[in-house]
Coordinates of C-alpha atoms and ligand atoms in Angstrom, one line a residue:
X172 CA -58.1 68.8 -45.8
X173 CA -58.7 67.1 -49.3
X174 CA -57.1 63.4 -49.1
X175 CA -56.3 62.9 -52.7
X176 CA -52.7 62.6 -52.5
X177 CA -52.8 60.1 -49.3
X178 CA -49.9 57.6 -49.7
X179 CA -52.1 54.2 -49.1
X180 CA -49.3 51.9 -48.5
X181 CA -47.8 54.6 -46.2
X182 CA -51.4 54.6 -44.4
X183 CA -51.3 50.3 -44.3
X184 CA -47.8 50.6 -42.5
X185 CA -47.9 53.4 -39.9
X186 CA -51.1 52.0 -39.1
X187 CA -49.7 49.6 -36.2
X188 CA -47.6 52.2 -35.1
X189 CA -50.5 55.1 -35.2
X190 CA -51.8 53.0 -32.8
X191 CA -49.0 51.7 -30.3
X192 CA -48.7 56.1 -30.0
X193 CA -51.9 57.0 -29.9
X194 CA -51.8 59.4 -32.8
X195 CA -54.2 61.8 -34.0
X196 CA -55.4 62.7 -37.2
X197 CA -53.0 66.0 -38.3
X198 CA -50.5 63.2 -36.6
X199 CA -51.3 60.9 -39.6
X200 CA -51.7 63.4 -42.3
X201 CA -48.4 64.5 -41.7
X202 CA -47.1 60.4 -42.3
X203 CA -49.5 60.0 -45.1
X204 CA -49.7 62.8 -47.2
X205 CA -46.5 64.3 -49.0
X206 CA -45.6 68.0 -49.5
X207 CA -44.8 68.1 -52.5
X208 CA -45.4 66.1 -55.7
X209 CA -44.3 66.7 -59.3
X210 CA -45.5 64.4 -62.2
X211 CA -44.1 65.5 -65.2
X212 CA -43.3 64.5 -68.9
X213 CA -40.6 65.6 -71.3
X214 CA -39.6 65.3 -74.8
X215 CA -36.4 63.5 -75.7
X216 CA -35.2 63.1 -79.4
X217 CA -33.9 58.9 -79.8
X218 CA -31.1 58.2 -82.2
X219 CA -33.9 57.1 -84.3
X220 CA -34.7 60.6 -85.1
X221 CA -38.4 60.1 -83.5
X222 CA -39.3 62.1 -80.2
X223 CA -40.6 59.8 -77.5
X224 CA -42.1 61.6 -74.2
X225 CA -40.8 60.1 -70.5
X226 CA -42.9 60.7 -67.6
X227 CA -41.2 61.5 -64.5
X228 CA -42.2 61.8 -60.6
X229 CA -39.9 63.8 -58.0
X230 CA -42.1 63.1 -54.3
X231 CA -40.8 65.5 -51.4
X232 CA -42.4 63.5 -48.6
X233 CA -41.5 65.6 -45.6
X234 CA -39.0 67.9 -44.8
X235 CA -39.3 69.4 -41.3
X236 CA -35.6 67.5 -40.3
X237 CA -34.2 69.1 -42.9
X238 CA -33.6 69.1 -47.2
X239 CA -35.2 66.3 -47.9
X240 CA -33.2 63.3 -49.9
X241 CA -33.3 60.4 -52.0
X242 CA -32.4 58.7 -54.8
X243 CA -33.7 58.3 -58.3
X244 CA -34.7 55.4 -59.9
X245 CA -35.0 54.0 -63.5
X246 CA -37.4 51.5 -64.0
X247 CA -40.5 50.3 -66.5
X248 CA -42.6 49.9 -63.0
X249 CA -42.1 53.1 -61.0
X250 CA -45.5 54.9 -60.8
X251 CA -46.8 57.5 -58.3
X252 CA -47.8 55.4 -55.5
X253 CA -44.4 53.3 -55.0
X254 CA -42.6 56.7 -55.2
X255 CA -44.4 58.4 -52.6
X256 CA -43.9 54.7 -50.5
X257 CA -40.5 54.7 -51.2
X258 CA -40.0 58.7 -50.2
X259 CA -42.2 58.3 -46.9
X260 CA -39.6 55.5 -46.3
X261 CA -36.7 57.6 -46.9
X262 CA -38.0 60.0 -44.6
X263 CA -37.8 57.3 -41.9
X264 CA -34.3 55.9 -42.6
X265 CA -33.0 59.5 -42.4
X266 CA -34.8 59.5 -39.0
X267 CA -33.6 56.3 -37.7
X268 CA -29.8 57.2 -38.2
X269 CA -29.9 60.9 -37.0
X270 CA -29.6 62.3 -40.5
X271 CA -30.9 66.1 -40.3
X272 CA -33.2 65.4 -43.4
X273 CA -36.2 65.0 -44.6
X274 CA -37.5 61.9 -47.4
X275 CA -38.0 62.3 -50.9
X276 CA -37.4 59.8 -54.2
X277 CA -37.7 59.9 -57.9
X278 CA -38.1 58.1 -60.8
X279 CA -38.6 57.8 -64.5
X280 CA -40.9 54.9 -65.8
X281 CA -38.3 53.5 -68.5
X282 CA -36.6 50.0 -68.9
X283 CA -33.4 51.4 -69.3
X284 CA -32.0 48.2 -71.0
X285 CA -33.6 49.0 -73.9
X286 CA -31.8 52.9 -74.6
X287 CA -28.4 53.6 -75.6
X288 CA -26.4 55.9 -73.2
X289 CA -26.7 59.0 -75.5
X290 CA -30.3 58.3 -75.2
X291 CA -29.8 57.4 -71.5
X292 CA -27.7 60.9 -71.1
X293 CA -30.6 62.4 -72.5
X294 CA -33.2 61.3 -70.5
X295 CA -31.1 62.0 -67.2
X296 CA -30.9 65.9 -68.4
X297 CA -34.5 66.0 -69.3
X298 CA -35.6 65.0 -65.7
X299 CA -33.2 67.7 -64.1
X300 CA -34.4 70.5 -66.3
X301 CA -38.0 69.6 -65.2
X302 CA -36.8 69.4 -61.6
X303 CA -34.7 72.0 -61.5
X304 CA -36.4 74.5 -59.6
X305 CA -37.6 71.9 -56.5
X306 CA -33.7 70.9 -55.5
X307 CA -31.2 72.0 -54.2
X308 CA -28.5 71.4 -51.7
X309 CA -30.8 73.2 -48.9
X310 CA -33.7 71.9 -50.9
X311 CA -33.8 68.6 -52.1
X312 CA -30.8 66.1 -53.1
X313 CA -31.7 63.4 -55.5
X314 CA -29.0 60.4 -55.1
X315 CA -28.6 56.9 -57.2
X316 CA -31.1 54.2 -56.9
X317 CA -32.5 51.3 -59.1
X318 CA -30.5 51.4 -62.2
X319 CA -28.8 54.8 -61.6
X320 CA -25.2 54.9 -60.9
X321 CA -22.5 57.5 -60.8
X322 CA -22.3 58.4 -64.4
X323 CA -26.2 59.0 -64.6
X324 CA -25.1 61.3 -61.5
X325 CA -22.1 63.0 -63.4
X326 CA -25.4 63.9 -66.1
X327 CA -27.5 65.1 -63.7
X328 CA -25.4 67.2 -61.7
X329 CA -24.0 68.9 -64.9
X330 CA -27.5 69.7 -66.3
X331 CA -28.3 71.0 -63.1
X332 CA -25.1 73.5 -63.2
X333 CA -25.3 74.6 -66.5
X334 CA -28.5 75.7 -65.6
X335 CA -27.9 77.7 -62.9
X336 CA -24.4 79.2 -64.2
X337 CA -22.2 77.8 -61.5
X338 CA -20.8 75.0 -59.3
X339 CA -22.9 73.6 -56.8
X340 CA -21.8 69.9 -56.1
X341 CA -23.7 69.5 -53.2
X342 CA -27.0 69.3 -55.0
X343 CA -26.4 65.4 -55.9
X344 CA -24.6 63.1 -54.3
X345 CA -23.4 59.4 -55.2
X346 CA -21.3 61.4 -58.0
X347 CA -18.1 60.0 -59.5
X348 CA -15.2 61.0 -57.1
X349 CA -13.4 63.6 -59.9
X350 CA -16.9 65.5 -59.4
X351 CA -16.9 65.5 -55.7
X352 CA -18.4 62.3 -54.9
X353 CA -17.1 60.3 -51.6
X354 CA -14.9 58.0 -51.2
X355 CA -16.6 54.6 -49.9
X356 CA -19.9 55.7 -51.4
X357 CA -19.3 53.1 -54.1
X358 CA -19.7 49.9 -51.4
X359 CA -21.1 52.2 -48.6
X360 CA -24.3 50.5 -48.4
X361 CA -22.8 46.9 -47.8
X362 CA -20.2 48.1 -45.2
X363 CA -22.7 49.6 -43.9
X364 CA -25.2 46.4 -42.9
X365 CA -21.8 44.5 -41.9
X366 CA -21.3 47.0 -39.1
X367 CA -25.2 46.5 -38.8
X368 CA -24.3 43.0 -38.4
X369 CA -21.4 43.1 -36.3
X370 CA -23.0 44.9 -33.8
X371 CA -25.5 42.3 -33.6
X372 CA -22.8 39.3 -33.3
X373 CA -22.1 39.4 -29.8
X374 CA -26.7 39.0 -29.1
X375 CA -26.7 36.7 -31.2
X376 CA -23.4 34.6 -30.6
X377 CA -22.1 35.1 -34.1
X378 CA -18.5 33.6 -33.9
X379 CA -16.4 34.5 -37.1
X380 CA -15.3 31.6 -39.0
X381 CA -18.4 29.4 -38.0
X382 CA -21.4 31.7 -38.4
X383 CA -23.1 30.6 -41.6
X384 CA -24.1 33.2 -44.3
X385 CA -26.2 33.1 -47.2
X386 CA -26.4 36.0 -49.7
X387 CA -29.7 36.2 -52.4
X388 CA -28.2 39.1 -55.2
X389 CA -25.1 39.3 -56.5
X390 CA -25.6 42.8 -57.9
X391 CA -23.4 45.8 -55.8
X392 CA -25.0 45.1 -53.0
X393 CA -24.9 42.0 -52.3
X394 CA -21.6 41.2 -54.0
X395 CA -20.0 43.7 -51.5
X396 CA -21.6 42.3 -48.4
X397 CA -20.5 38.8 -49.5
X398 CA -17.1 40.0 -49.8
X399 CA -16.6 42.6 -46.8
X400 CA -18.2 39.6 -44.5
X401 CA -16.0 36.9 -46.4
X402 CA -12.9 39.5 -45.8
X403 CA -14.0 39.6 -42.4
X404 CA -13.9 35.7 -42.0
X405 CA -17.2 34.8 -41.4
X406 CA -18.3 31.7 -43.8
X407 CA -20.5 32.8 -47.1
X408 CA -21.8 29.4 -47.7
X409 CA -24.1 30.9 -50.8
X410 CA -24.4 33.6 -53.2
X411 CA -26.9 34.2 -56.2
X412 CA -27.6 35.8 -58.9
X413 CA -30.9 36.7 -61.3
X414 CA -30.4 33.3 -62.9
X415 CA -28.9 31.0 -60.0
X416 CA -27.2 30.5 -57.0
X417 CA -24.0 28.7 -55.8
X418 CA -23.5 26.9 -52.3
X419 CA -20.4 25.4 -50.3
X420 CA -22.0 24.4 -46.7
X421 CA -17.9 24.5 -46.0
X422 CA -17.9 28.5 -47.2
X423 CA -17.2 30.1 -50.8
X424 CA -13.9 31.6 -51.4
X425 CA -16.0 34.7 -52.1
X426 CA -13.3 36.7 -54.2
X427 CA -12.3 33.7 -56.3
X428 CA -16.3 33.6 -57.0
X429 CA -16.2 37.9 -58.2
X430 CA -13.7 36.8 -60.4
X431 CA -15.2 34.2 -61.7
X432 CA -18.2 36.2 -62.6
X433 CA -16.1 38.8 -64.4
X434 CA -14.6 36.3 -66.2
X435 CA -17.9 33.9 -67.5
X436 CA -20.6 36.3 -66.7
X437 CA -22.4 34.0 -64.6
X438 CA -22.0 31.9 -60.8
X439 CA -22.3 28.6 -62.3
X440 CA -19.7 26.2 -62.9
X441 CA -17.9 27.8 -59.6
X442 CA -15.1 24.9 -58.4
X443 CA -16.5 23.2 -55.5
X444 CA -19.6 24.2 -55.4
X445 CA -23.2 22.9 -55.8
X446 CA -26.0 24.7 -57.9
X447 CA -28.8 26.0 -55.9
X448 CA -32.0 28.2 -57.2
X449 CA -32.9 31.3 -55.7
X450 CA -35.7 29.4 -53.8
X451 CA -33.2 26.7 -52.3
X452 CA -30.8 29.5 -51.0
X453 CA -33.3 31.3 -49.1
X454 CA -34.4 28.1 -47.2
X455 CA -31.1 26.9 -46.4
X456 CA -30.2 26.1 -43.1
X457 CA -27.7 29.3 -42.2
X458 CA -27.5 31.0 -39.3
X459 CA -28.0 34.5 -41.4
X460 CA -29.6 35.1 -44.6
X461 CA -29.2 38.5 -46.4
X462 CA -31.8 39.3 -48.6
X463 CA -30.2 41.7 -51.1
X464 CA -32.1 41.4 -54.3
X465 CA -35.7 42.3 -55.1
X466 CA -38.9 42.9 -53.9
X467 CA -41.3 40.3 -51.7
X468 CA -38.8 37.5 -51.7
X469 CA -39.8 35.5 -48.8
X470 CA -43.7 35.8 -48.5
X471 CA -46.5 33.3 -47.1
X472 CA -45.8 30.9 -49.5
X473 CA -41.9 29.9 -48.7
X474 CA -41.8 32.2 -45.1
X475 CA -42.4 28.9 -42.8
X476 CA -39.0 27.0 -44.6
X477 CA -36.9 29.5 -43.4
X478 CA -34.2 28.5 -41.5
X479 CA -32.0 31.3 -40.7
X480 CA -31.9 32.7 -37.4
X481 CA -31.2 36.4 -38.4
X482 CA -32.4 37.9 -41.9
X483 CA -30.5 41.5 -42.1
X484 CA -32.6 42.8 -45.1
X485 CA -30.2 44.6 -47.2
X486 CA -33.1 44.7 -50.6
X487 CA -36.0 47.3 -50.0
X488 CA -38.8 45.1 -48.4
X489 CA -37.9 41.8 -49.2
X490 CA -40.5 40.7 -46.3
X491 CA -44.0 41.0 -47.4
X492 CA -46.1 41.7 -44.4
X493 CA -47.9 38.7 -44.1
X494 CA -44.4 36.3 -43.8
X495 CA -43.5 39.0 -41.8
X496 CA -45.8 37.9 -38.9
X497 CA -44.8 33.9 -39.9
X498 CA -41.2 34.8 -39.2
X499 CA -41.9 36.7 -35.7
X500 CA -44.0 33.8 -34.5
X501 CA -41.0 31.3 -35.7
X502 CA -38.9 33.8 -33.4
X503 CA -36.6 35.0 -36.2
X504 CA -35.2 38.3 -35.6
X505 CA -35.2 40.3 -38.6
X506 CA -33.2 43.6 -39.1
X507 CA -35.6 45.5 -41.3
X508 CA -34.5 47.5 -44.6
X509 CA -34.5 50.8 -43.7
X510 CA -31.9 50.6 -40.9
X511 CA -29.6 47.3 -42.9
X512 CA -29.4 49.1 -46.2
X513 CA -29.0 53.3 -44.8
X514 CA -25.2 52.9 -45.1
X515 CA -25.8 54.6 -48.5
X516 CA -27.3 57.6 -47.8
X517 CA -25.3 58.0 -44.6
X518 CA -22.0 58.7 -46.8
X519 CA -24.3 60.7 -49.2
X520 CA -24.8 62.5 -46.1
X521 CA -21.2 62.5 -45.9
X522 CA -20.5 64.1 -49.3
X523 CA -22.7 66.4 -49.0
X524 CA -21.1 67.6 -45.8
X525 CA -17.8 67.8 -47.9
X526 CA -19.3 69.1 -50.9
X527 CA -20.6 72.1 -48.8
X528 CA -17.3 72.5 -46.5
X529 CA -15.1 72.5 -50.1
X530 CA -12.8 69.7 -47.8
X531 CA -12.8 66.0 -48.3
X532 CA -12.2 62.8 -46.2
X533 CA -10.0 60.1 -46.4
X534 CA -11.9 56.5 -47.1
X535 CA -10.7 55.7 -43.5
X536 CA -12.2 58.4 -41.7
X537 CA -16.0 58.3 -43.7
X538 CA -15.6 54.5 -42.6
X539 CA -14.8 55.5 -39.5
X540 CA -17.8 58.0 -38.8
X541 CA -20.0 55.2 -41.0
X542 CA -19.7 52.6 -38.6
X543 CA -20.8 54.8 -35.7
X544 CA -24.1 56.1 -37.1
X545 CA -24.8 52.6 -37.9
X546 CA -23.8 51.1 -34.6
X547 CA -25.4 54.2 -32.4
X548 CA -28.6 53.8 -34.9
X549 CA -29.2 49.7 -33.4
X550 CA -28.3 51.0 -30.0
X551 CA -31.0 53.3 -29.6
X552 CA -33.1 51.1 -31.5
X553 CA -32.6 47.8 -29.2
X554 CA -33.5 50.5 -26.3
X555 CA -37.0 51.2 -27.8
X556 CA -37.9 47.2 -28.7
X557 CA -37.3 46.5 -24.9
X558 CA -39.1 49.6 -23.5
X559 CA -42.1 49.3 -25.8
X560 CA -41.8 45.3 -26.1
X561 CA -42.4 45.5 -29.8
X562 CA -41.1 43.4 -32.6
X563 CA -37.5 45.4 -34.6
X564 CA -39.7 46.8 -37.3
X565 CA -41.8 48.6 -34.9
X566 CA -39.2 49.9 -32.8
X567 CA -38.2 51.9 -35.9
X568 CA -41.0 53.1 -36.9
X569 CA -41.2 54.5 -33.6
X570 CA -38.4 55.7 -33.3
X571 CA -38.3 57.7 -36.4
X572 CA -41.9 58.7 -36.6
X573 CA -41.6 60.4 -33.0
X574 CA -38.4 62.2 -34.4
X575 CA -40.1 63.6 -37.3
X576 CA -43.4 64.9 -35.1
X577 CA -41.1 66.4 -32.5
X578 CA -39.6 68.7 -35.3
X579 CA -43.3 69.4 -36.5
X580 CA -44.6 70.3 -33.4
X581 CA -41.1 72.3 -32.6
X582 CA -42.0 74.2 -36.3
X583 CA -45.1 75.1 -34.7
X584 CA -46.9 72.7 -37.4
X585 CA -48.6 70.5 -34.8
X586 CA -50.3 70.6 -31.0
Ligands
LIG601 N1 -31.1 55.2 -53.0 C1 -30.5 55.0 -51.7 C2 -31.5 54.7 -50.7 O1 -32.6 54.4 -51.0 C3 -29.6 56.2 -51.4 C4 -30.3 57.5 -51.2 C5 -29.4 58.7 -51.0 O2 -28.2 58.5 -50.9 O3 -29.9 59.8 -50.9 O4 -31.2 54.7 -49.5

């Protein structure tokens, strides 16, 4: 078989577990190599008048659990390679909490700061016309990510419609709730690592009121984690943003700190607090820290001042690998990405399901069935670590990648 569309970073991380299960080669194509790829470019007229050309990249990773799913993201950085990572990872979190689909993402190489929102509308419509024939809701179903919210949604799904001369909600989800979306899907991926967390308290002797808590992003993830853990009484002892941090060792009154952001913009100059950088919070001594911002945030260089004995990483791969292996050896248990931050796509899961059944939930009862994918999803998990005496990150992989080759091999597609 030709290689030339092997995901490398997807190779570099099933590598342990190829191993640990004894895979074989059609094993690893299957986790390497996507199904689909589409790399596309399209013509958009600016309210300058000039035409400017946007590349775009839709990668259907696998698909033998089911449509495959996953967002779309907006960013000058996305290229090929960290969309096929990011769909081989989506095809894993599906797997992890019982999700009957497969992985995809998408993504348009554009700093989206820098484009108005007609020219932002624009853009979103381009990318679903060139899509249009790969989704689906028994297809593919694209969903927010980086810099994509509801509205960009709202866009997308009515390109998509116009297109194909009817209503068909359930290709999209993450929509605004007058177009179908679901309630809770708005905060769903915060709840959704608090019930991650919960479940965890009683291992790990998490009292409310005196377990400490430090949050790294104040963007909707990590402001909605503050504040469903602060609401839950657990003591948020520091929050960031992009340009600094805050920290009370005593706890933050964390919805006097939202409004203070709405009202100045910024965290600083919160009452009673000190000023901390970005670097200071993570090395704080707390007895959790949630990562929920960017990209390789704790890495070789700062990994050995950690001081948290739990890190529930709610950002995608806030870890690099090598402070990965620091942390194990300083025994602190870390709750990897793809099973802290799945909250999302489990109520896009959700609205699909309601989409397709014309019948929607009350925000109690997709909370409800939330928390028990979540909590079922570190059940089983905790069961493979002890089995297999692997490290958390590990156990998932396992756990997922055996799901995904059991439906191969049930499709006839493997030995
Ligand atoms: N973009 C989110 C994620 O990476 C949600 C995906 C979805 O809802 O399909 O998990």
């Amino acid at each position: 078989m030709e290689k030339d569309n092997v995901c490398i970073n997807c190779y570099n991380q099933v590598d342990k577990v190829a191993k640990l299960l004894k895979l074989g080669q059609a094993e690893l194509d299957i986790l390497t190599i996507p199904k689909r790829i589409l790399t596309f470019s399209f013509p958009v007229k600016l309210d300058s008048g000039d035409i400017r050309y946007f590349t775009g990249y839709r990668v259907q990773f696998n698909d033998a659990r089911g449509p495959t799913k996953g967002g779309i993201r907006f960013h000058s950085e996305v290229n090929l390679e960290e969309i096929k990572t990011l769909a081989f990872l989506m095809t894993l979190k599906c797997a992890v909490v019982n999700l009957p689909y497969g992985g995809a993402k998408g993504g348009v190489m554009i700093d989206p700061k820098r484009f108005s929102e007609e020219e932002l509308e624009k853009i979103s419509r381009g990318y679903i016309r060139e899509i249009n024939n790969f989704i689906g809701p028994d297809m593919d179903i694209p969903a927010p990510d980086v810099n994509t919210d509801a509205k960009i949604m709202a866009w997308m799904l009515d390109e998509y419609e116009k297109l194909k001369g009817r209503h068909i909600p359930a290709v999209i989800t993450g929509k605004p709730i007058p177009l179908g979306g679901s309630k809770a899907r708005d905060f769903s991926t915060s709840i959704g690592g608090a019930y991650v967390l919960q479940e965890l308290a009683d291992t790990f002797d998490m009292k409310l009121k005196k377990t400490k808590i430090a949050v790294q992003g104040f963007g909707n993830v990590g402001m909605n984690i503050a504040r469903i853990l602060h609401e839950w009484g657990y003591k948020v002892i520091a929050v960031s943003d992009s340009k600094s941090g805050i920290y009370n060792n005593k706890g933050l009154d964390i919805k006097e700190v939202i409004k203070h952001k709405e009202k100045t913009g910024q965290l600083l100059k919160f009452k009673n607090s000190k000023v901390i950088s970005n670097e200071e919070l993570l090395e704080l001594k707390a007895d959790v820290l949630v990562p929920a911002a960017l990209e390789d945030q704790i890495t070789k260089k700062n990994a050995d001042k950690i001081k948290a004995k739990l890190i529930l990483e709610m950002a995608n791969r806030p870890i690099t690998p090598e402070a990965d292996e620091i942390l194990l050896d300083k025994k602190i248990f870390i709750m990897p990405d793809i099973l802290a931050n799945a909250g999302g796509v489990v109520v896009s899961y959700f609205e699909w399901v309601q989409n397709s059944q014309n019948f929607y939930w009350s925000e109690k009862l997709v909370l409800e069935r939330l928390k028990i994918y979540m909590t079922d999803a570190v059940k089983a998990l905790s069961k493979v670590c002890t089995d297999l005496k692997c490290d958390m990150r590990e156990s998932l992989y396992i756990n997922a990648v055996k799901k995904i080759l059991e439906a191969e091999r049930l499709r006839g597609n493997l030995r």
